mmCIF file with all atom_site columns, C-alpha atoms in Angstrom:
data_model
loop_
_atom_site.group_PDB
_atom_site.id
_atom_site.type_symbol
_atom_site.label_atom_id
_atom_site.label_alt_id
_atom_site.label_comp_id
_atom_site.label_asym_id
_atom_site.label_entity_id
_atom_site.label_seq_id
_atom_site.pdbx_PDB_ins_code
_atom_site.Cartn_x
_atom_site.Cartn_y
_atom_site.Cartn_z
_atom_site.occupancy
_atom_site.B_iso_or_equiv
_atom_site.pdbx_formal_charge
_atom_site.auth_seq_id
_atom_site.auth_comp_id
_atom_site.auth_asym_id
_atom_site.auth_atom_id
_atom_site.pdbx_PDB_model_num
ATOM 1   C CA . UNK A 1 1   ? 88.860  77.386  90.283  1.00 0.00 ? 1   UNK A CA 1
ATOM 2   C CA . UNK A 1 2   ? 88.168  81.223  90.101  1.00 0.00 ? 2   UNK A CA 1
ATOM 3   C CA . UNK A 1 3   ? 89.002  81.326  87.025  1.00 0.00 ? 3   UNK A CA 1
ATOM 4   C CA . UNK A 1 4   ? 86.371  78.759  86.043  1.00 0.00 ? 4   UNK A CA 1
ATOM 5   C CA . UNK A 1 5   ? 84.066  80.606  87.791  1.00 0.00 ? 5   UNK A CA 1
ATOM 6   C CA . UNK A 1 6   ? 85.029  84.134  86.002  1.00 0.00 ? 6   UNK A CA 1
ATOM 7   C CA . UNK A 1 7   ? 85.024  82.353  82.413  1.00 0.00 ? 7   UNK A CA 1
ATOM 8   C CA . UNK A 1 8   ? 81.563  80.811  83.193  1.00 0.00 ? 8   UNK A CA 1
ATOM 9   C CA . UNK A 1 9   ? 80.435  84.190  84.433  1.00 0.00 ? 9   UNK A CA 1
ATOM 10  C CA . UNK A 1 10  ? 81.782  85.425  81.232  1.00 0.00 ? 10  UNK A CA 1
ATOM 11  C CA . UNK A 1 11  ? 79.853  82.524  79.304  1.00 0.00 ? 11  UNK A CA 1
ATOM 12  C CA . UNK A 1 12  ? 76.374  82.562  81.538  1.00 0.00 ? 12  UNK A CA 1
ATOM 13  C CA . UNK A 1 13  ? 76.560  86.421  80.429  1.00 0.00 ? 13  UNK A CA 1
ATOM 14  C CA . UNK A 1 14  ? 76.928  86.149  76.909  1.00 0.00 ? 14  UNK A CA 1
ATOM 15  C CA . UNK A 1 15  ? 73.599  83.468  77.197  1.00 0.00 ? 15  UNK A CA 1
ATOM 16  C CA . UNK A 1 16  ? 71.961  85.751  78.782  1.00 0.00 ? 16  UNK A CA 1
ATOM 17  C CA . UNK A 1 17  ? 72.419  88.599  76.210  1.00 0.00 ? 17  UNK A CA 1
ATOM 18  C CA . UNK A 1 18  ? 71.404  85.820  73.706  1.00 0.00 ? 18  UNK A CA 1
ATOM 19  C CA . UNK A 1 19  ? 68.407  84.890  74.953  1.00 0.00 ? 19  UNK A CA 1
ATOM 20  C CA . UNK A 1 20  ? 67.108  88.669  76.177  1.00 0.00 ? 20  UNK A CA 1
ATOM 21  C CA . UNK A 1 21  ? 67.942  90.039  72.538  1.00 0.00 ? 21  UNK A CA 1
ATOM 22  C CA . UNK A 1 22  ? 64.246  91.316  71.577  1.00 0.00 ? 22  UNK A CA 1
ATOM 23  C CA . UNK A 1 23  ? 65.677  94.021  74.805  1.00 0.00 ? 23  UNK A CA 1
ATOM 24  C CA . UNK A 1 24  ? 69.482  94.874  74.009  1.00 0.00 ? 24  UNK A CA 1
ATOM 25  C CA . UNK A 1 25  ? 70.750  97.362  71.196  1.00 0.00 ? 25  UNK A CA 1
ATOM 26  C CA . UNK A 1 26  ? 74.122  95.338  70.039  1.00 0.00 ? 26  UNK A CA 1
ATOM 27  C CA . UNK A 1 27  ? 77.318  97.402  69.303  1.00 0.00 ? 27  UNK A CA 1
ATOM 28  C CA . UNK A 1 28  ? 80.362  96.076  67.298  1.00 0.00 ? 28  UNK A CA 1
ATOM 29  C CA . UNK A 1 29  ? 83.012  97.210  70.322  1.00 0.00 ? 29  UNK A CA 1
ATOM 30  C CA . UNK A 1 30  ? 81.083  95.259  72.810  1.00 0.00 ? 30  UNK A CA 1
ATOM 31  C CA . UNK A 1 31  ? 81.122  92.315  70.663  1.00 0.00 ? 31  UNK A CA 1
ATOM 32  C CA . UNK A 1 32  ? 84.606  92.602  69.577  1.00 0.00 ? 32  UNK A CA 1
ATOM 33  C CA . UNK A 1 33  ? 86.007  93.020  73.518  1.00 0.00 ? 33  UNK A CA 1
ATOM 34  C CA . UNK A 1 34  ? 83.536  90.114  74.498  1.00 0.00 ? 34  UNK A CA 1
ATOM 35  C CA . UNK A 1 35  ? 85.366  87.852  72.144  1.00 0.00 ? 35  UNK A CA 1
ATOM 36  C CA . UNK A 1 36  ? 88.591  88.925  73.046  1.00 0.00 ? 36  UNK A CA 1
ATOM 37  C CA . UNK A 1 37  ? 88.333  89.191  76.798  1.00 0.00 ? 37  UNK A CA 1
ATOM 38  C CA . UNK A 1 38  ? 86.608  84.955  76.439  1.00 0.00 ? 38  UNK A CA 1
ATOM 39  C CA . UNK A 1 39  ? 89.343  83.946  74.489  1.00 0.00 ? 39  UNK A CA 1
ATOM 40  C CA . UNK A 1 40  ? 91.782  85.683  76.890  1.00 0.00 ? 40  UNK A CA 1
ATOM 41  C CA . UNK A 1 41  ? 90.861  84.457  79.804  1.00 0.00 ? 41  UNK A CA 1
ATOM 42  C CA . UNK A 1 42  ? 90.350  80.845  78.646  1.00 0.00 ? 42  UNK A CA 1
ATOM 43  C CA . UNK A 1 43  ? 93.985  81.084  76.705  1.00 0.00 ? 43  UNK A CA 1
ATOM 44  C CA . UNK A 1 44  ? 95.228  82.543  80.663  1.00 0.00 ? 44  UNK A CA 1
ATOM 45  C CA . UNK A 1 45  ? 93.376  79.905  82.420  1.00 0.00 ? 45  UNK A CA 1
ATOM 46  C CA . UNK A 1 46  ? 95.244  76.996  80.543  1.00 0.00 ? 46  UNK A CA 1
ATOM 47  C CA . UNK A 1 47  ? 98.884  78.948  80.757  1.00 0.00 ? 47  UNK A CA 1
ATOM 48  C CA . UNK A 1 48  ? 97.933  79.302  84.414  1.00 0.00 ? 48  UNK A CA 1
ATOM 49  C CA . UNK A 1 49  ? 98.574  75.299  85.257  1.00 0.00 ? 49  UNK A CA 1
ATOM 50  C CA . UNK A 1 50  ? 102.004 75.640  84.308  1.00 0.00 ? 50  UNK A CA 1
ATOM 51  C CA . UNK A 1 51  ? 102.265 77.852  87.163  1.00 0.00 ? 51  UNK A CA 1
ATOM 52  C CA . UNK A 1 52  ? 100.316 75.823  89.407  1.00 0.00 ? 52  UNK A CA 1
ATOM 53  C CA . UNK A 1 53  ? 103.460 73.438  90.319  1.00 0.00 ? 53  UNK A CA 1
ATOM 54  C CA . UNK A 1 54  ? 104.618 76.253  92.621  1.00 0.00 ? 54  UNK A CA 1
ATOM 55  C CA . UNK A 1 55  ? 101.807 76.358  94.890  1.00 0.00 ? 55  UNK A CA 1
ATOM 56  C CA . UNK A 1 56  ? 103.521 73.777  96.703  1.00 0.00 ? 56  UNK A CA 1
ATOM 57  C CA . UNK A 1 57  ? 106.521 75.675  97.393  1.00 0.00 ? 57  UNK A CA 1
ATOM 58  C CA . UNK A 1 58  ? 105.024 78.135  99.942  1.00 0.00 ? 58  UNK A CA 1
ATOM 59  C CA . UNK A 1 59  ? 101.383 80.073  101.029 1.00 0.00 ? 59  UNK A CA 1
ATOM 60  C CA . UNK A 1 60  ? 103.002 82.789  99.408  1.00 0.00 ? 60  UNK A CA 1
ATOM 61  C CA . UNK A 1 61  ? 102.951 81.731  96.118  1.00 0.00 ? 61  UNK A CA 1
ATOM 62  C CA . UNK A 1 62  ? 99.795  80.474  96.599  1.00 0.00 ? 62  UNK A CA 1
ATOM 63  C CA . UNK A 1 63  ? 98.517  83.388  97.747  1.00 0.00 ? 63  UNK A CA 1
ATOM 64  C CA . UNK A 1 64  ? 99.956  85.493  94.639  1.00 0.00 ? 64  UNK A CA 1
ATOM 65  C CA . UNK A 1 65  ? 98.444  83.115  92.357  1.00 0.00 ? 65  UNK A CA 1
ATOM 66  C CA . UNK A 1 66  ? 94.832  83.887  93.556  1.00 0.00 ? 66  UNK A CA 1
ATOM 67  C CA . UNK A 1 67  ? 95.367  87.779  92.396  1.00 0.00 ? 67  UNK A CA 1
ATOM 68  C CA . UNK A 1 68  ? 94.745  87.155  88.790  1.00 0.00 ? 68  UNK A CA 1
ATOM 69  C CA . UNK A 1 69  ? 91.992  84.958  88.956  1.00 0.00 ? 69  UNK A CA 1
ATOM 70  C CA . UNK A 1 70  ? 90.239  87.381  91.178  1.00 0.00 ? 70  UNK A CA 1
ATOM 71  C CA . UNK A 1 71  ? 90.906  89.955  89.110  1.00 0.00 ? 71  UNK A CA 1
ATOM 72  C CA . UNK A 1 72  ? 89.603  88.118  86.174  1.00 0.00 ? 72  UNK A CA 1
ATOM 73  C CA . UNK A 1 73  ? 86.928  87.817  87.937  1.00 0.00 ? 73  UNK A CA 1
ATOM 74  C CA . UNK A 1 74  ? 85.870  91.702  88.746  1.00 0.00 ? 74  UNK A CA 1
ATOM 75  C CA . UNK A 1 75  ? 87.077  92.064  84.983  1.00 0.00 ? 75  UNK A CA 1
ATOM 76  C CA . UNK A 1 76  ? 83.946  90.215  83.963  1.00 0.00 ? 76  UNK A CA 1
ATOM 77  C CA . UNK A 1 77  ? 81.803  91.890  86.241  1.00 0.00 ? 77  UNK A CA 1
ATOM 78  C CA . UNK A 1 78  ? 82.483  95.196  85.412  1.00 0.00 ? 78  UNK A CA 1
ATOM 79  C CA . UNK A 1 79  ? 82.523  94.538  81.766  1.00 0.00 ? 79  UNK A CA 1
ATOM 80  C CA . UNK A 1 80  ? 79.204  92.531  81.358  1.00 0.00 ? 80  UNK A CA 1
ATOM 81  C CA . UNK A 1 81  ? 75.847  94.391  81.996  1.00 0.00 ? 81  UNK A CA 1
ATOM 82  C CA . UNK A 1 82  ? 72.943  93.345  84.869  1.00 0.00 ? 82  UNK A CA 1
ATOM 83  C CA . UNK A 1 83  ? 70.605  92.748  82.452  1.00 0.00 ? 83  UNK A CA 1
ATOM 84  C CA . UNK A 1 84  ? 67.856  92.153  86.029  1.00 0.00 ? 84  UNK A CA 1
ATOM 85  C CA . UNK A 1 85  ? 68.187  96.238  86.297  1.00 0.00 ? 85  UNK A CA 1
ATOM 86  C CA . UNK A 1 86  ? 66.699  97.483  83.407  1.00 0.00 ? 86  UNK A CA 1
ATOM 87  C CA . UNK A 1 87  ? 63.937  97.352  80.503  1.00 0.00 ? 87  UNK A CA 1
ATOM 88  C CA . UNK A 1 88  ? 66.067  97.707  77.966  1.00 0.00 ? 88  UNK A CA 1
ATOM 89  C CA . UNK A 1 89  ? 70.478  97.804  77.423  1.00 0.00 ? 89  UNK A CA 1
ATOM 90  C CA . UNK A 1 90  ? 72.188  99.989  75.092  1.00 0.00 ? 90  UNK A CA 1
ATOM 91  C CA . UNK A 1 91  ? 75.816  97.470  75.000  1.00 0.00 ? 91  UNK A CA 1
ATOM 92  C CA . UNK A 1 92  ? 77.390  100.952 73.743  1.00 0.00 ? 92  UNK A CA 1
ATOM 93  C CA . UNK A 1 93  ? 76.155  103.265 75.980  1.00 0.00 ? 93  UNK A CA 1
ATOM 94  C CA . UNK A 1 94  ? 77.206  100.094 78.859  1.00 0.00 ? 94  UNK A CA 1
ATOM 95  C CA . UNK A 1 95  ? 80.690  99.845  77.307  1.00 0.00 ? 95  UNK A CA 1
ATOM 96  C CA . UNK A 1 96  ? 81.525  103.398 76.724  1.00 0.00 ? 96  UNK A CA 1
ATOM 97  C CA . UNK A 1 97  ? 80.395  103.902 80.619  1.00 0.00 ? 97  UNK A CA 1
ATOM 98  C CA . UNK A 1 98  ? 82.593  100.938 81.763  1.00 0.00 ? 98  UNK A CA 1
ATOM 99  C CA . UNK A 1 99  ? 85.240  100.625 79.805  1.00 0.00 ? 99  UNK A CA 1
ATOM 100 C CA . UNK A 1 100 ? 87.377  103.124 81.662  1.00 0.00 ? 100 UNK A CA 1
ATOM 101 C CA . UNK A 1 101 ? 86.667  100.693 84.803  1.00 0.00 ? 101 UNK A CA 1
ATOM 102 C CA . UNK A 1 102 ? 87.744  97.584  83.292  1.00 0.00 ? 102 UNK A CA 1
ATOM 103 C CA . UNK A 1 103 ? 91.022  98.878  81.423  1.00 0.00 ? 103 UNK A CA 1
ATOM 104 C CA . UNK A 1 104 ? 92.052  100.027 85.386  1.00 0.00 ? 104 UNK A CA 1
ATOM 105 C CA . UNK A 1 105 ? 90.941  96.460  86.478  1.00 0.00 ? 105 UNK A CA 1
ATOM 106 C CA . UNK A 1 106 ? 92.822  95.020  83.264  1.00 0.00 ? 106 UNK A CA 1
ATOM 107 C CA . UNK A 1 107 ? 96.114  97.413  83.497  1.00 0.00 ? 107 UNK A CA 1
ATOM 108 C CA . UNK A 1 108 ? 95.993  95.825  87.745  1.00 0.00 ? 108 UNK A CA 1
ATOM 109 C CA . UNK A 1 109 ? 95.426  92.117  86.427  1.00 0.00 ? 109 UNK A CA 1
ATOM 110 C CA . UNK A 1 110 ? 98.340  92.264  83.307  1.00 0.00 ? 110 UNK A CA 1
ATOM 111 C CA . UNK A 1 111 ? 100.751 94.266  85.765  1.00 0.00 ? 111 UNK A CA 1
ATOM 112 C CA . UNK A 1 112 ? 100.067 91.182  88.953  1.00 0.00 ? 112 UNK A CA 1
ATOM 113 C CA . UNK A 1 113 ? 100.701 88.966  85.995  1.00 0.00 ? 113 UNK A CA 1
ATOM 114 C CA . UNK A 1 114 ? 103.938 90.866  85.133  1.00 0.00 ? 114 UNK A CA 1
ATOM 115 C CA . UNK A 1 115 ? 105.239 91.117  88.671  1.00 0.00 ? 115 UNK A CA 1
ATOM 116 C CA . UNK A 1 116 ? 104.254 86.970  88.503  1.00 0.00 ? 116 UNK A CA 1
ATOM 117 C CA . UNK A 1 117 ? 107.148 86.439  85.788  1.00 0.00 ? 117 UNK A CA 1
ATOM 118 C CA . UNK A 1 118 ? 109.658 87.353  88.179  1.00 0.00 ? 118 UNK A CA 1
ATOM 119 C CA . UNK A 1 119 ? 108.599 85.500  91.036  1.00 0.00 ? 119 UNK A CA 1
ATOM 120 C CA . UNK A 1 120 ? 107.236 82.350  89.717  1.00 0.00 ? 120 UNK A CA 1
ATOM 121 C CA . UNK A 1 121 ? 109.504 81.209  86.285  1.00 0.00 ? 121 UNK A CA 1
ATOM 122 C CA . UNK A 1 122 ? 107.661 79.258  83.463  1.00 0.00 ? 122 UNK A CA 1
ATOM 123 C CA . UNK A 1 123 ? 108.899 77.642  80.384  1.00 0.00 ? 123 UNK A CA 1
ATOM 124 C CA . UNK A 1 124 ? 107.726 80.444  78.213  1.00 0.00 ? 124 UNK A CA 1
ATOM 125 C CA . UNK A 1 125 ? 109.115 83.101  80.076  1.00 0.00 ? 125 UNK A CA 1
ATOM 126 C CA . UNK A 1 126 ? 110.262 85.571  77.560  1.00 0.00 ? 126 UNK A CA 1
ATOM 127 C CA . UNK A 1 127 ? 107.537 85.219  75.588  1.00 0.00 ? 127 UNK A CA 1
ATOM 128 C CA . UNK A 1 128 ? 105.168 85.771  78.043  1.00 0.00 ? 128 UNK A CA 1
ATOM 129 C CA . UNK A 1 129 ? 106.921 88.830  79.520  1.00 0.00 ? 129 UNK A CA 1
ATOM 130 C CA . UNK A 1 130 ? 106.965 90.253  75.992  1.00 0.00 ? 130 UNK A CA 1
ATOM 131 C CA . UNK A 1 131 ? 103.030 89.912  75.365  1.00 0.00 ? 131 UNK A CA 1
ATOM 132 C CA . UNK A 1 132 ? 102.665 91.135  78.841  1.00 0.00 ? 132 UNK A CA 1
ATOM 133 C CA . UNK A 1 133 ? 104.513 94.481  78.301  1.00 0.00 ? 133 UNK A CA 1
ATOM 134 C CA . UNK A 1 134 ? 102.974 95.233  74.802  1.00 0.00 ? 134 UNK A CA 1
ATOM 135 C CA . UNK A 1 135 ? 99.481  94.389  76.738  1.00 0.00 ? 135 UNK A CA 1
ATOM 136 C CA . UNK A 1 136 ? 100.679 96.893  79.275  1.00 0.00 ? 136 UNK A CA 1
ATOM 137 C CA . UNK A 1 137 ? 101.425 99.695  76.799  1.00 0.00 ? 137 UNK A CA 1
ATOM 138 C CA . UNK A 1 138 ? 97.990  99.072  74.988  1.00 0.00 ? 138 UNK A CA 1
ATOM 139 C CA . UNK A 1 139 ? 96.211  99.478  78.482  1.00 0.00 ? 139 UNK A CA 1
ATOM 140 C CA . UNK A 1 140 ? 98.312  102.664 79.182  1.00 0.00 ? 140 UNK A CA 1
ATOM 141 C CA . UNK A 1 141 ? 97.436  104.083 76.192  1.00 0.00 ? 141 UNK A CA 1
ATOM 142 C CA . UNK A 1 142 ? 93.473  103.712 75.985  1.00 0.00 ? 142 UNK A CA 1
ATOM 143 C CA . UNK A 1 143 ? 93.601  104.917 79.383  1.00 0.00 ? 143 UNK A CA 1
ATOM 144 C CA . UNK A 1 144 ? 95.651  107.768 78.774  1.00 0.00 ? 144 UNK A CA 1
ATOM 145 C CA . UNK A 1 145 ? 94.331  108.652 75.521  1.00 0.00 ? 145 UNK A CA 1
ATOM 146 C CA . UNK A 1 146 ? 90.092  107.863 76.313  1.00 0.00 ? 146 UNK A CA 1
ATOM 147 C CA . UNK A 1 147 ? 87.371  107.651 73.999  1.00 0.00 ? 147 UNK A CA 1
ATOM 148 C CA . UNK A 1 148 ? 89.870  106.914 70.668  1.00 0.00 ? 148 UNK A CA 1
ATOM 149 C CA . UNK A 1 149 ? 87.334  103.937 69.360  1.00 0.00 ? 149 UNK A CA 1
ATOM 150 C CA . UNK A 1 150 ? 90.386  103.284 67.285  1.00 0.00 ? 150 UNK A CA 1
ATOM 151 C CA . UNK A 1 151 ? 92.351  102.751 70.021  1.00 0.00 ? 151 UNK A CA 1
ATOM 152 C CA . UNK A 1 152 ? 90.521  100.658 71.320  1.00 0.00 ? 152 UNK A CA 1
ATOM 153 C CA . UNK A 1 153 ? 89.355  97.990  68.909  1.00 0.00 ? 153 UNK A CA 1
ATOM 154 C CA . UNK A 1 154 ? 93.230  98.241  68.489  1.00 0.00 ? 154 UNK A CA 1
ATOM 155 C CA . UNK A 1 155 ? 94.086  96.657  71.596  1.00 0.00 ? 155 UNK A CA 1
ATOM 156 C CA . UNK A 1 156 ? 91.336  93.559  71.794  1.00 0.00 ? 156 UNK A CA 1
ATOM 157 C CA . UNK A 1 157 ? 92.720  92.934  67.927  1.00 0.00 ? 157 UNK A CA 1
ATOM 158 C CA . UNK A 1 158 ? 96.894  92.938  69.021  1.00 0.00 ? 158 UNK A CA 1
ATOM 159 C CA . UNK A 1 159 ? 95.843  90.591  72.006  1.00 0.00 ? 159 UNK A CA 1
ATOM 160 C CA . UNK A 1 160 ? 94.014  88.137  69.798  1.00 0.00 ? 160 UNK A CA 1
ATOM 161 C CA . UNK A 1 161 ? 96.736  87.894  67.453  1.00 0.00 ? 161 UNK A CA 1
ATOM 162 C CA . UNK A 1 162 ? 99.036  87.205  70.719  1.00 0.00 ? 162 UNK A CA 1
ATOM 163 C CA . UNK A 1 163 ? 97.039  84.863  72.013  1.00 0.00 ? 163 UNK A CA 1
ATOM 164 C CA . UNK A 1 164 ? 96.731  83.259  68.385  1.00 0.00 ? 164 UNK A CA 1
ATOM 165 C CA . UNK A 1 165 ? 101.066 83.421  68.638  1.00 0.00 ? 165 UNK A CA 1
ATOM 166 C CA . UNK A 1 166 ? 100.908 81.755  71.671  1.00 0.00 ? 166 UNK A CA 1
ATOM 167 C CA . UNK A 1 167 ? 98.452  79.011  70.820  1.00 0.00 ? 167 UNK A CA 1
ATOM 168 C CA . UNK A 1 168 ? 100.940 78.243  67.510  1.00 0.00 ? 168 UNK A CA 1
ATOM 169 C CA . UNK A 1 169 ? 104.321 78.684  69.743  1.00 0.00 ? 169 UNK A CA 1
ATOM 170 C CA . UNK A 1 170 ? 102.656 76.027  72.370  1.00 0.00 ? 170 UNK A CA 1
#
């Protein structure tokens, strides 16, 4: 359910920046990680059931499988600008001042969902672990290496060609 309410977030966001266009100066980045970071989380939110069985088995699962989603969560509010605040939004002056914020909230939410393949085994294990760790090495690096624009239109474009993997593989 949180995720639902992250993706529509996500979604009520993006309609917003629609609509209040004649106001916003667009950048390409922005655009590129909103795309990304939709697709993501939808493609998460689906893989998620699978997981879902083992809520059954004990609060503690349960309770583990509420991190991501509220991480997802205060991923998309970080990432997405209050457009209530001001007259007018520079997306790449917003991005380049939040970015650092959501790859922290992003490296927390992939490494929860790492820990997650240990505890709580699903059909695509390996794979998953695999996507996880490059995901995890991506997030390292922007964060280690900041401002490298390459860098990061890198990592949105490896995860979209995961997620496009996984969508085949499943």
């Amino acid at each position: 359910m949180v995720f639902a309410f992250a993706i529509a977030d996500a979604l009520f966001s993006i309609g917003k920046i629609i609509r209040e266009q004649y106001r916003i100066k667009f950048h390409w980045e922005f655009i590129l990680w909103t795309f990304f970071l939709v697709l993501h989380f939808i493609v998460m939110w689906f893989l998620y059931w699978v997981r879902l069985v083992s809520v059954a088995d004990s609060l503690g699962n349960f309770m583990l499988l509420l991190l991501p989603p509220f991480c997802t969560f205060l991923i998309v509010t970080a990432f997405f600008p209050s457009l209530e605040q001001t007259h007018h939004v520079n997306l790449e002056e917003h991005f380049n001042k939040n970015i650092p914020k959501v790859l922290l909230l992003m490296l927390i939410y992939v490494g929860i969902l790492f820990g997650l393949e240990f505890i709580i085994v699903t059909p695509a294990h390996e794979i998953a672990m695999i996507t996880e760790v490059i995901f995890l090495g991506l997030i390292a690096l922007n964060l280690i290496f900041k401002d490298k624009i390459w860098l990061r239109t890198l990592l949105p474009i490896v995860q979209i060609l995961n997620i496009i993997l996984l969508l085949i593989l499943f």
